[in-house]
PDB file of C-alpha atoms in Angstrom:
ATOM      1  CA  UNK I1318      -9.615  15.561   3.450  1.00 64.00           C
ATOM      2  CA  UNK I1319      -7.921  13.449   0.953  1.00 81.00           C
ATOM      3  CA  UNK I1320     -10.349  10.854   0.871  1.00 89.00           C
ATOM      4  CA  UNK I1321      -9.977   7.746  -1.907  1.00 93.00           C
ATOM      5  CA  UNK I1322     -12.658   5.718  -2.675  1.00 94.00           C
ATOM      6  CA  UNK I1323     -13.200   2.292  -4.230  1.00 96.00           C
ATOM      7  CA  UNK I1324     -15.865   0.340  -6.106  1.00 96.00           C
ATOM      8  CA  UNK I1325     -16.597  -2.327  -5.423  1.00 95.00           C
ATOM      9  CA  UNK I1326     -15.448  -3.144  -2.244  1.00 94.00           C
ATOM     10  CA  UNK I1327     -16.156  -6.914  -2.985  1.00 94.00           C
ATOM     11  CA  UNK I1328     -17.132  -8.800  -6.231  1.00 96.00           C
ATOM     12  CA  UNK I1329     -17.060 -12.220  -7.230  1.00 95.00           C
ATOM     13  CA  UNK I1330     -17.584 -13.540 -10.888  1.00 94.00           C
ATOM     14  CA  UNK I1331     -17.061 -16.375 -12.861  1.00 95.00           C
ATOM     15  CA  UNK I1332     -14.307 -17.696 -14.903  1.00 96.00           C
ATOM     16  CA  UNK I1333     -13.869 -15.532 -18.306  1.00 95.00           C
ATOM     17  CA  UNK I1334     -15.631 -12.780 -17.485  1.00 96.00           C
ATOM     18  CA  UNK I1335     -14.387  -9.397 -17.078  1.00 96.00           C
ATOM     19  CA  UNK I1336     -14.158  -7.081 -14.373  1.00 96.00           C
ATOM     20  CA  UNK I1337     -13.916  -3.078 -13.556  1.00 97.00           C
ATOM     21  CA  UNK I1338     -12.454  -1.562 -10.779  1.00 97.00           C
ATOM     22  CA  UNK I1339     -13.039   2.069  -9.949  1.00 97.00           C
ATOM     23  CA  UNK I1340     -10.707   4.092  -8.008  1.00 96.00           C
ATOM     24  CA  UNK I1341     -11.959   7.891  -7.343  1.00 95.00           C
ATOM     25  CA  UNK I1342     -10.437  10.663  -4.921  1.00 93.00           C
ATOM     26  CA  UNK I1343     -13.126  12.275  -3.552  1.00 92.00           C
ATOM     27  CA  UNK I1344     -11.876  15.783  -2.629  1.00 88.00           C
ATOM     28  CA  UNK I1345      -8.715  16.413  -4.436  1.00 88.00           C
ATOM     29  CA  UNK I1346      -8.021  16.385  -7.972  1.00 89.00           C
ATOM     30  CA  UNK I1347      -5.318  13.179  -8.067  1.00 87.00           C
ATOM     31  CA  UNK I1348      -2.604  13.777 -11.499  1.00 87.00           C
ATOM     32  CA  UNK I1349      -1.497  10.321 -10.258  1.00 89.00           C
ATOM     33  CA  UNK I1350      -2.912   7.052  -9.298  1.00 91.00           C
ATOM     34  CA  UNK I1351      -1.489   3.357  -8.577  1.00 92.00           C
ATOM     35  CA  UNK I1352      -2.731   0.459  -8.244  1.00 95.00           C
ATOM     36  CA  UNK I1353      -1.468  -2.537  -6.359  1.00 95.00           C
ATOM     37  CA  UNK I1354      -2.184  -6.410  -5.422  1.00 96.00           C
ATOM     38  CA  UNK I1355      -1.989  -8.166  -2.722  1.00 92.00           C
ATOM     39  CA  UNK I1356      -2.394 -11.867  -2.251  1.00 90.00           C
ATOM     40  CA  UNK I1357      -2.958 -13.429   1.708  1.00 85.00           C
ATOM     41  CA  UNK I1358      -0.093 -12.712   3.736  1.00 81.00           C
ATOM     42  CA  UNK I1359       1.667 -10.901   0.862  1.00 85.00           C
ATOM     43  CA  UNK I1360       3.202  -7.463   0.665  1.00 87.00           C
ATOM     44  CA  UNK I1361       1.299  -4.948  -1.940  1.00 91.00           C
ATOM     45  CA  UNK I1362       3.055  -5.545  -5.089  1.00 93.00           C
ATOM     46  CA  UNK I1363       2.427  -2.678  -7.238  1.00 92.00           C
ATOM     47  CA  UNK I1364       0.853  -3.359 -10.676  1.00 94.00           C
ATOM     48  CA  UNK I1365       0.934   0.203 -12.519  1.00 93.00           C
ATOM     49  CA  UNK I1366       1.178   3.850 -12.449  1.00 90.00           C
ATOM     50  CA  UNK I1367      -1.424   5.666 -14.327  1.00 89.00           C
ATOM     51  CA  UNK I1368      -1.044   9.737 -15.126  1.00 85.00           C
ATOM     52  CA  UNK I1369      -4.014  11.424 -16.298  1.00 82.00           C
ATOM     53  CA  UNK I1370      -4.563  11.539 -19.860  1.00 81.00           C
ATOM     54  CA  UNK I1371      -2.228   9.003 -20.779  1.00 83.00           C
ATOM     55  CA  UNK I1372      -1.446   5.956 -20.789  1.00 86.00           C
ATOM     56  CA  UNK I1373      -0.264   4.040 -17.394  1.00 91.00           C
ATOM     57  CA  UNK I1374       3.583   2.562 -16.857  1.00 91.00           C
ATOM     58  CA  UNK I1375       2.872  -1.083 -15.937  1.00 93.00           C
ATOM     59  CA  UNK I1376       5.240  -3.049 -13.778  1.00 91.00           C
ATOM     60  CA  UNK I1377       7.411  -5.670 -14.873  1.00 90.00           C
ATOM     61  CA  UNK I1378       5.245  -9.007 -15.191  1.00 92.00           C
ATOM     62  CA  UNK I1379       1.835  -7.515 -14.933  1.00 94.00           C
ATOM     63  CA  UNK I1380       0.303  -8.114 -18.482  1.00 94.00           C
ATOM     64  CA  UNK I1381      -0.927  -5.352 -19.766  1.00 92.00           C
ATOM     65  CA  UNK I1382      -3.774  -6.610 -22.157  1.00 94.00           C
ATOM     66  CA  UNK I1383      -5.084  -8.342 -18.749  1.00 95.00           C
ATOM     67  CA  UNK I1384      -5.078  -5.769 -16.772  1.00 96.00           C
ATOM     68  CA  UNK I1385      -6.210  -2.233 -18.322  1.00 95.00           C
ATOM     69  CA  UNK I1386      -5.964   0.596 -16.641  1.00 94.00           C
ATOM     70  CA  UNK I1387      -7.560   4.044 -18.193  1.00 90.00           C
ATOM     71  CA  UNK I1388      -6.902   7.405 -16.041  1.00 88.00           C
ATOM     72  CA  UNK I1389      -9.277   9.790 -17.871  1.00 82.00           C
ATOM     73  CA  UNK I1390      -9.970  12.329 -15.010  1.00 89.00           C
ATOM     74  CA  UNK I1391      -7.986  13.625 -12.594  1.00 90.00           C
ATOM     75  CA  UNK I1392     -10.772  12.268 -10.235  1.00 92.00           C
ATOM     76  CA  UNK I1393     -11.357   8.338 -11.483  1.00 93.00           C
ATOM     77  CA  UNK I1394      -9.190   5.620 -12.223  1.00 94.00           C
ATOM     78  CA  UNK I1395     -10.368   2.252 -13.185  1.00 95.00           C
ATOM     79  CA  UNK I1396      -8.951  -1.021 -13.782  1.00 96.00           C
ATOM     80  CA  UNK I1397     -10.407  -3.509 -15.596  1.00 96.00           C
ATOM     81  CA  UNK I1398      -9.505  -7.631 -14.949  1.00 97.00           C
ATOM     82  CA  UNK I1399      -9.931  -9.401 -18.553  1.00 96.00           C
ATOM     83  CA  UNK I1400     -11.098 -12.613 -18.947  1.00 96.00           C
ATOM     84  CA  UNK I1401     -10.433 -12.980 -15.235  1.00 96.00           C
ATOM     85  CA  UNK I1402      -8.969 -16.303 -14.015  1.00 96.00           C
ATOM     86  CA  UNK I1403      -8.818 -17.823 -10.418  1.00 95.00           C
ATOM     87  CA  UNK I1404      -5.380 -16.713  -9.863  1.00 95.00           C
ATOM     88  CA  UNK I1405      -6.450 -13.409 -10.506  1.00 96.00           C
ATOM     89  CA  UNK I1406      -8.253 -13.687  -7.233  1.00 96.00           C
ATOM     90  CA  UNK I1407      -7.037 -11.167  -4.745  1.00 95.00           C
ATOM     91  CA  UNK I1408      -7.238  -7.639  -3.055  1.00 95.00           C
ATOM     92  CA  UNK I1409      -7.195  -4.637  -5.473  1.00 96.00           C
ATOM     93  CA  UNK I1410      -5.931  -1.643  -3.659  1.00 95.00           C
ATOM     94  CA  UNK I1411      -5.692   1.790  -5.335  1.00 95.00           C
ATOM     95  CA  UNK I1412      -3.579   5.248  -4.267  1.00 93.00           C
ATOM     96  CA  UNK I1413      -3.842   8.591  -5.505  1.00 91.00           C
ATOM     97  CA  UNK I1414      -1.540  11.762  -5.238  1.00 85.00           C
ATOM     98  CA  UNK I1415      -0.748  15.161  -6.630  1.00 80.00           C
ATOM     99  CA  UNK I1416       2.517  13.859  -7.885  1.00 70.00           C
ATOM    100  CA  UNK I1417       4.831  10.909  -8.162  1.00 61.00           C
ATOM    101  CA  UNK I1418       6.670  11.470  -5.025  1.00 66.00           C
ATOM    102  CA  UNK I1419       3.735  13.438  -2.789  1.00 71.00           C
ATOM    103  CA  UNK I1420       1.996  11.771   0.159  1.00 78.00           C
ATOM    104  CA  UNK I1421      -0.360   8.470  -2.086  1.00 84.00           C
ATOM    105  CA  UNK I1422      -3.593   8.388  -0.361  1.00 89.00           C
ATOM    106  CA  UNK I1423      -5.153   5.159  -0.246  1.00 91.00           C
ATOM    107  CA  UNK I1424      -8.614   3.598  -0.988  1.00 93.00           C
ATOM    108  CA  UNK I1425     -10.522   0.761   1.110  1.00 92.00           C
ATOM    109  CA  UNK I1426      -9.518  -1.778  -1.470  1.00 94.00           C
ATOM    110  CA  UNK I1427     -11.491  -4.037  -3.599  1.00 96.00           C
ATOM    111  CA  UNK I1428     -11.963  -7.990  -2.678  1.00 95.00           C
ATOM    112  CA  UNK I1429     -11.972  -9.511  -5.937  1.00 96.00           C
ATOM    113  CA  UNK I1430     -13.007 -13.571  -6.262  1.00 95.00           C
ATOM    114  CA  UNK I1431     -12.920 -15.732  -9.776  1.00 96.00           C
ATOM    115  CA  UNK I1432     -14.880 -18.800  -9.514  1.00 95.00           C
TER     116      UNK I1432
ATOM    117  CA  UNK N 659      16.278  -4.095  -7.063  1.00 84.00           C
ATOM    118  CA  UNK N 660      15.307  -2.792  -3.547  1.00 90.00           C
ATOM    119  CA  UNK N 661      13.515  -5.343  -1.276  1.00 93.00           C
ATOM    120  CA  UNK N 662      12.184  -4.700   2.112  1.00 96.00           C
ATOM    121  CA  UNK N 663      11.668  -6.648   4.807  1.00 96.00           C
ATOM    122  CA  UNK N 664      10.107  -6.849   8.071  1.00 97.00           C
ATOM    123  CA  UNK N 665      10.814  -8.396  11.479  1.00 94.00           C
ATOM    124  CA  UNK N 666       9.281  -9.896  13.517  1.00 93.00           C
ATOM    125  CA  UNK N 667       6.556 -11.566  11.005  1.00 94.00           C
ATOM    126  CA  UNK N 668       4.265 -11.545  13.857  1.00 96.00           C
ATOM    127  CA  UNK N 669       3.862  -9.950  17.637  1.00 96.00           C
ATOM    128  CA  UNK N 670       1.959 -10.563  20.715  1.00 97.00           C
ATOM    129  CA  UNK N 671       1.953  -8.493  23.516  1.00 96.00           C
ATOM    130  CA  UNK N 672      -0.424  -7.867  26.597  1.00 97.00           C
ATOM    131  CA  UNK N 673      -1.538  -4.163  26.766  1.00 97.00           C
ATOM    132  CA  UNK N 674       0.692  -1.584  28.208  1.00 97.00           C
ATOM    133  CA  UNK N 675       3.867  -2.661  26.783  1.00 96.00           C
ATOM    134  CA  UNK N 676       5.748  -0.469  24.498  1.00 97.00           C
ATOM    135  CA  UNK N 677       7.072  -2.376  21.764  1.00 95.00           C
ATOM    136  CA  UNK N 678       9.415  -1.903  18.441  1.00 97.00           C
ATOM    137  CA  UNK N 679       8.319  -2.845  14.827  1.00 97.00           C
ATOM    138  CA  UNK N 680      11.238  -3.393  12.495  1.00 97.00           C
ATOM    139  CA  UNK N 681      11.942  -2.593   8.816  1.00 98.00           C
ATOM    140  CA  UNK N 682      14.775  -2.744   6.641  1.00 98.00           C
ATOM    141  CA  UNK N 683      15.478  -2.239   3.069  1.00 97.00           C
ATOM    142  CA  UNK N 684      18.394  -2.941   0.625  1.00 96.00           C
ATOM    143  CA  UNK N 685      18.404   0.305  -1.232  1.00 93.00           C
ATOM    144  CA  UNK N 686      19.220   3.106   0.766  1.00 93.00           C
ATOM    145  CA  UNK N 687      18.754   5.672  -2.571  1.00 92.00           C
ATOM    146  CA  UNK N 688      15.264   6.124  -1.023  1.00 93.00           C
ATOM    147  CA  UNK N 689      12.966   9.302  -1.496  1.00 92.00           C
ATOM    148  CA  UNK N 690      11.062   8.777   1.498  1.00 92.00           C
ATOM    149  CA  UNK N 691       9.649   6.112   3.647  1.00 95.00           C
ATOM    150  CA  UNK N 692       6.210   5.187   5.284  1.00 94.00           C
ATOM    151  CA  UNK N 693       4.680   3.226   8.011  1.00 96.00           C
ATOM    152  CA  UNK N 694       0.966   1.916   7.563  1.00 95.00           C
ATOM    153  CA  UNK N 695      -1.780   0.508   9.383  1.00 95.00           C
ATOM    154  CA  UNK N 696      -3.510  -2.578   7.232  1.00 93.00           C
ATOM    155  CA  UNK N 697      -7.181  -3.709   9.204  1.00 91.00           C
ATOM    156  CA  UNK N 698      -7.999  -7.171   8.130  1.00 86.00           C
ATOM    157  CA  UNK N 699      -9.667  -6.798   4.968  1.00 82.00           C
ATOM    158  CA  UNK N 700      -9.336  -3.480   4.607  1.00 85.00           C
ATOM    159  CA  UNK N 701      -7.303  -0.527   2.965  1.00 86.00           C
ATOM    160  CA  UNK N 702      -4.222   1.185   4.466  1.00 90.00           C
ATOM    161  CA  UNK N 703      -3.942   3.760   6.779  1.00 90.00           C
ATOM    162  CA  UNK N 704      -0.884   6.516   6.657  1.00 89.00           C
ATOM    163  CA  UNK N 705       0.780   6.730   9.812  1.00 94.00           C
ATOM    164  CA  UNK N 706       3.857   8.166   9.717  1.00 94.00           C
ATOM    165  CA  UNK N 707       6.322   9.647   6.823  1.00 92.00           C
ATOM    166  CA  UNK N 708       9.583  10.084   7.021  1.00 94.00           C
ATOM    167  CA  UNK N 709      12.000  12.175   4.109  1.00 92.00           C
ATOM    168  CA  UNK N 710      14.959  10.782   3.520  1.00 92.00           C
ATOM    169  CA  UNK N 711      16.200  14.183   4.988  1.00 93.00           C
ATOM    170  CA  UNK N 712      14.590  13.419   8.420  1.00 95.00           C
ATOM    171  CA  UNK N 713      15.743  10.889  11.563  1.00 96.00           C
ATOM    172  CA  UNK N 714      12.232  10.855  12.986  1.00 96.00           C
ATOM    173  CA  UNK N 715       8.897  11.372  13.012  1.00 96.00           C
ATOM    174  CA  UNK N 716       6.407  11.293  16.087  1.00 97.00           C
ATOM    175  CA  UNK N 717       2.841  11.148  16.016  1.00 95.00           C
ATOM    176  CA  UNK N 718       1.043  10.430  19.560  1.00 97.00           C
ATOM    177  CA  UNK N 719       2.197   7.185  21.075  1.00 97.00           C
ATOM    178  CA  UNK N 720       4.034   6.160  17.728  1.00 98.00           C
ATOM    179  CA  UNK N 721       7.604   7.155  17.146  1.00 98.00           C
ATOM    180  CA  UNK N 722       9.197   5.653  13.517  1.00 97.00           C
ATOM    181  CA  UNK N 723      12.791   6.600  12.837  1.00 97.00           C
ATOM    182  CA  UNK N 724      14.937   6.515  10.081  1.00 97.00           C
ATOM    183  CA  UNK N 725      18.835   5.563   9.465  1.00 96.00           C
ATOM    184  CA  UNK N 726      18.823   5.733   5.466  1.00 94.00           C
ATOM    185  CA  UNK N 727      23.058   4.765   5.455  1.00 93.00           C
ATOM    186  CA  UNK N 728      21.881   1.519   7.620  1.00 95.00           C
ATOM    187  CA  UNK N 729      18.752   0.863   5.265  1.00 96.00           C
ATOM    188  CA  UNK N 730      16.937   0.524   8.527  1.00 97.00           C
ATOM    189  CA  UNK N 731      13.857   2.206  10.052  1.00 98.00           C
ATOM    190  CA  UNK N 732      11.597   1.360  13.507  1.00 98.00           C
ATOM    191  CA  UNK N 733       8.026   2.017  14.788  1.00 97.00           C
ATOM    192  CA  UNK N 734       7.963   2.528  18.498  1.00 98.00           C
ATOM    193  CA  UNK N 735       3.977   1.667  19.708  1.00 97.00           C
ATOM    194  CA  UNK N 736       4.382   3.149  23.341  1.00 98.00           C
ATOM    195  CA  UNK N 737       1.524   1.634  26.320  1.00 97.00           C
ATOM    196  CA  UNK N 738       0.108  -0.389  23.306  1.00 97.00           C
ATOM    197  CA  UNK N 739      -3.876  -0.847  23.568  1.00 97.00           C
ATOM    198  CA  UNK N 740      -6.161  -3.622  22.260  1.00 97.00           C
ATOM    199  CA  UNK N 741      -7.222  -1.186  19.677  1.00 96.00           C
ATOM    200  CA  UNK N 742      -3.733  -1.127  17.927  1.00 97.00           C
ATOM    201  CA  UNK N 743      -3.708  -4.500  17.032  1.00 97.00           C
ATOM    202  CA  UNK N 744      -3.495  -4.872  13.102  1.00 97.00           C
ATOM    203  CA  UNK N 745      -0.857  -5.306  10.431  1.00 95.00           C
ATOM    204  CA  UNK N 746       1.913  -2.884  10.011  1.00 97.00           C
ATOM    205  CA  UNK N 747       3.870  -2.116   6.920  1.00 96.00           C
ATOM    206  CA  UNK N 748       6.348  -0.479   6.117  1.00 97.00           C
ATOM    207  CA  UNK N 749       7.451   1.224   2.365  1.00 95.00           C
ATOM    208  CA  UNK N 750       9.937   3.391   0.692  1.00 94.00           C
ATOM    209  CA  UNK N 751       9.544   5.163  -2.222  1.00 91.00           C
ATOM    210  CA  UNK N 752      12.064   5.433  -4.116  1.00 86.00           C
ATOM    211  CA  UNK N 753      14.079   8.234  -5.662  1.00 83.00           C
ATOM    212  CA  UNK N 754      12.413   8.789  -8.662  1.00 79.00           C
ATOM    213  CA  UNK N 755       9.387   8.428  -7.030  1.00 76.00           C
ATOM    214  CA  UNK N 756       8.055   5.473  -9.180  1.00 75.00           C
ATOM    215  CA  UNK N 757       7.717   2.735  -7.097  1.00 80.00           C
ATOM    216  CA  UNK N 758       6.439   2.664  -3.603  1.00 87.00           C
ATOM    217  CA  UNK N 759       7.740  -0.748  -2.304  1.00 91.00           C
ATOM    218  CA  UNK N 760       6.673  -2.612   0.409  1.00 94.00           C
ATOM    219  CA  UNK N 761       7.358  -5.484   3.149  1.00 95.00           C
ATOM    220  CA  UNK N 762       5.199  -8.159   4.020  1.00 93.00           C
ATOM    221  CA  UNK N 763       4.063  -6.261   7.371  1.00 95.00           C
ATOM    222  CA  UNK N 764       4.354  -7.359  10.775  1.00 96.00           C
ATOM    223  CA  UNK N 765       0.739  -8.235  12.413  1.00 96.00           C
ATOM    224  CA  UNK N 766       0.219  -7.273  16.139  1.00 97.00           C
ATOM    225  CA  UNK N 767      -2.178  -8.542  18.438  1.00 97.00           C
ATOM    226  CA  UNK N 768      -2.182  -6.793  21.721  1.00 97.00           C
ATOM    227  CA  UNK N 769      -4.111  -8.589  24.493  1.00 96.00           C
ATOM    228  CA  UNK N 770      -6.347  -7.526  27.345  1.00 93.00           C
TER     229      UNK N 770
END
């Protein structure tokens, strides 16, 4: 149980375009969802917290109007990249739970690549 | 701000040794902390949690243990195998439950 899915597991696009995410538990219903980054050789940094039904916390530094996130079932999260940029290049990983502080189950994590 | 941070950066080891993985953190107001398992390329895997309540947790070979007034925790891989060879990270969660923060990992290669 408590599986968390991702797609796309890889995607690359070009400079300017924009690109969406999706994050889905598969077997629970999740009431909360994060997403993260991580660069090579980085720690995840964590980008957001997104609660069903309204509208996600975002971290300190991550722009919001670059990164939206919309939580509109307690099953699927995306997270769409904006006019995506080089530097936005990196792995997308997302976690879901039944709370803030219960057990975040993570997804496979989504390879994304600006050219 | 709580930081966390993991030694040694990286490991090798032939198989059969039992080895320690350690993580510490700067904030000891923690609500619980974790240790994952990172493939390359790939998402994590959950291997151990520990409350900030609890001193240990054990799980098969792995043993992760917890001094919150330290800010220190350790994985224990005993008679480590080939197939345990990955990045490991640790993360607490803090007390509000808000941010799950992590280390950098340490990544273990265990030889045949």
């Amino acid at each position: 149980g408590a599986v968390v899915s991702q797609h796309p597991s890889w995607v690359i696009c070009k400079s300017g375009t924009s690109v969406k995410i999706e994050c889905r538990s598969l077997d629970f219903q999740a009431t909360t969802m994060f997403w993260y980054r991580q660069f090579p050789k980085q720690s995840l940094m964590l980008m957001a917290t997104s609660n069903e039904g309204s509208k996600a916390t975002y971290e300190q530094g991550v722009e919001k109007d670059k990164f939206l996130i919309n939580h509109a079932s307690l099953t699927l999260s995306t997270l769409t990249v904006t006019s995506a940029h080089p530097e936005d290049s990196s792995f997308y990983i997302c976690s879901a739970g039944t709370g803030a502080t219960d057990t975040q189950y993570f997804g496979p994590g989504t390879r994304l690549t600006v050219l | 701000k709580q930081e966390v941070t993991q030694i040694p950066a990286a490991l090798s080891v032939p198989e059969g040794e039992n080895l320690v993985l350690n993580c510490s953190f700067t904030d000891s107001a923690i609500y619980n902390l974790q240790w994952f398992r990172q493939d390359p390329g790939k998402g994590l895997t959950s291997l151990l949690l520990i409350q900030s309540s609890q001193r240990e947790q054990t799980s098969g070979r792995l043993n992760a243990s917890l001094d919150k007034s330290s800010g220190r925790s350790t994985l224990y891989i005993a008679a480590s195998q080939p197939g345990d060879s990955a990045t490991y990270l640790c993360a607490v969660l803090n007390q509000a439950g808000t941010a799950l923060i992590f280390g950098k990992g340490t990544t273990l290669s265990v030889s045949s």
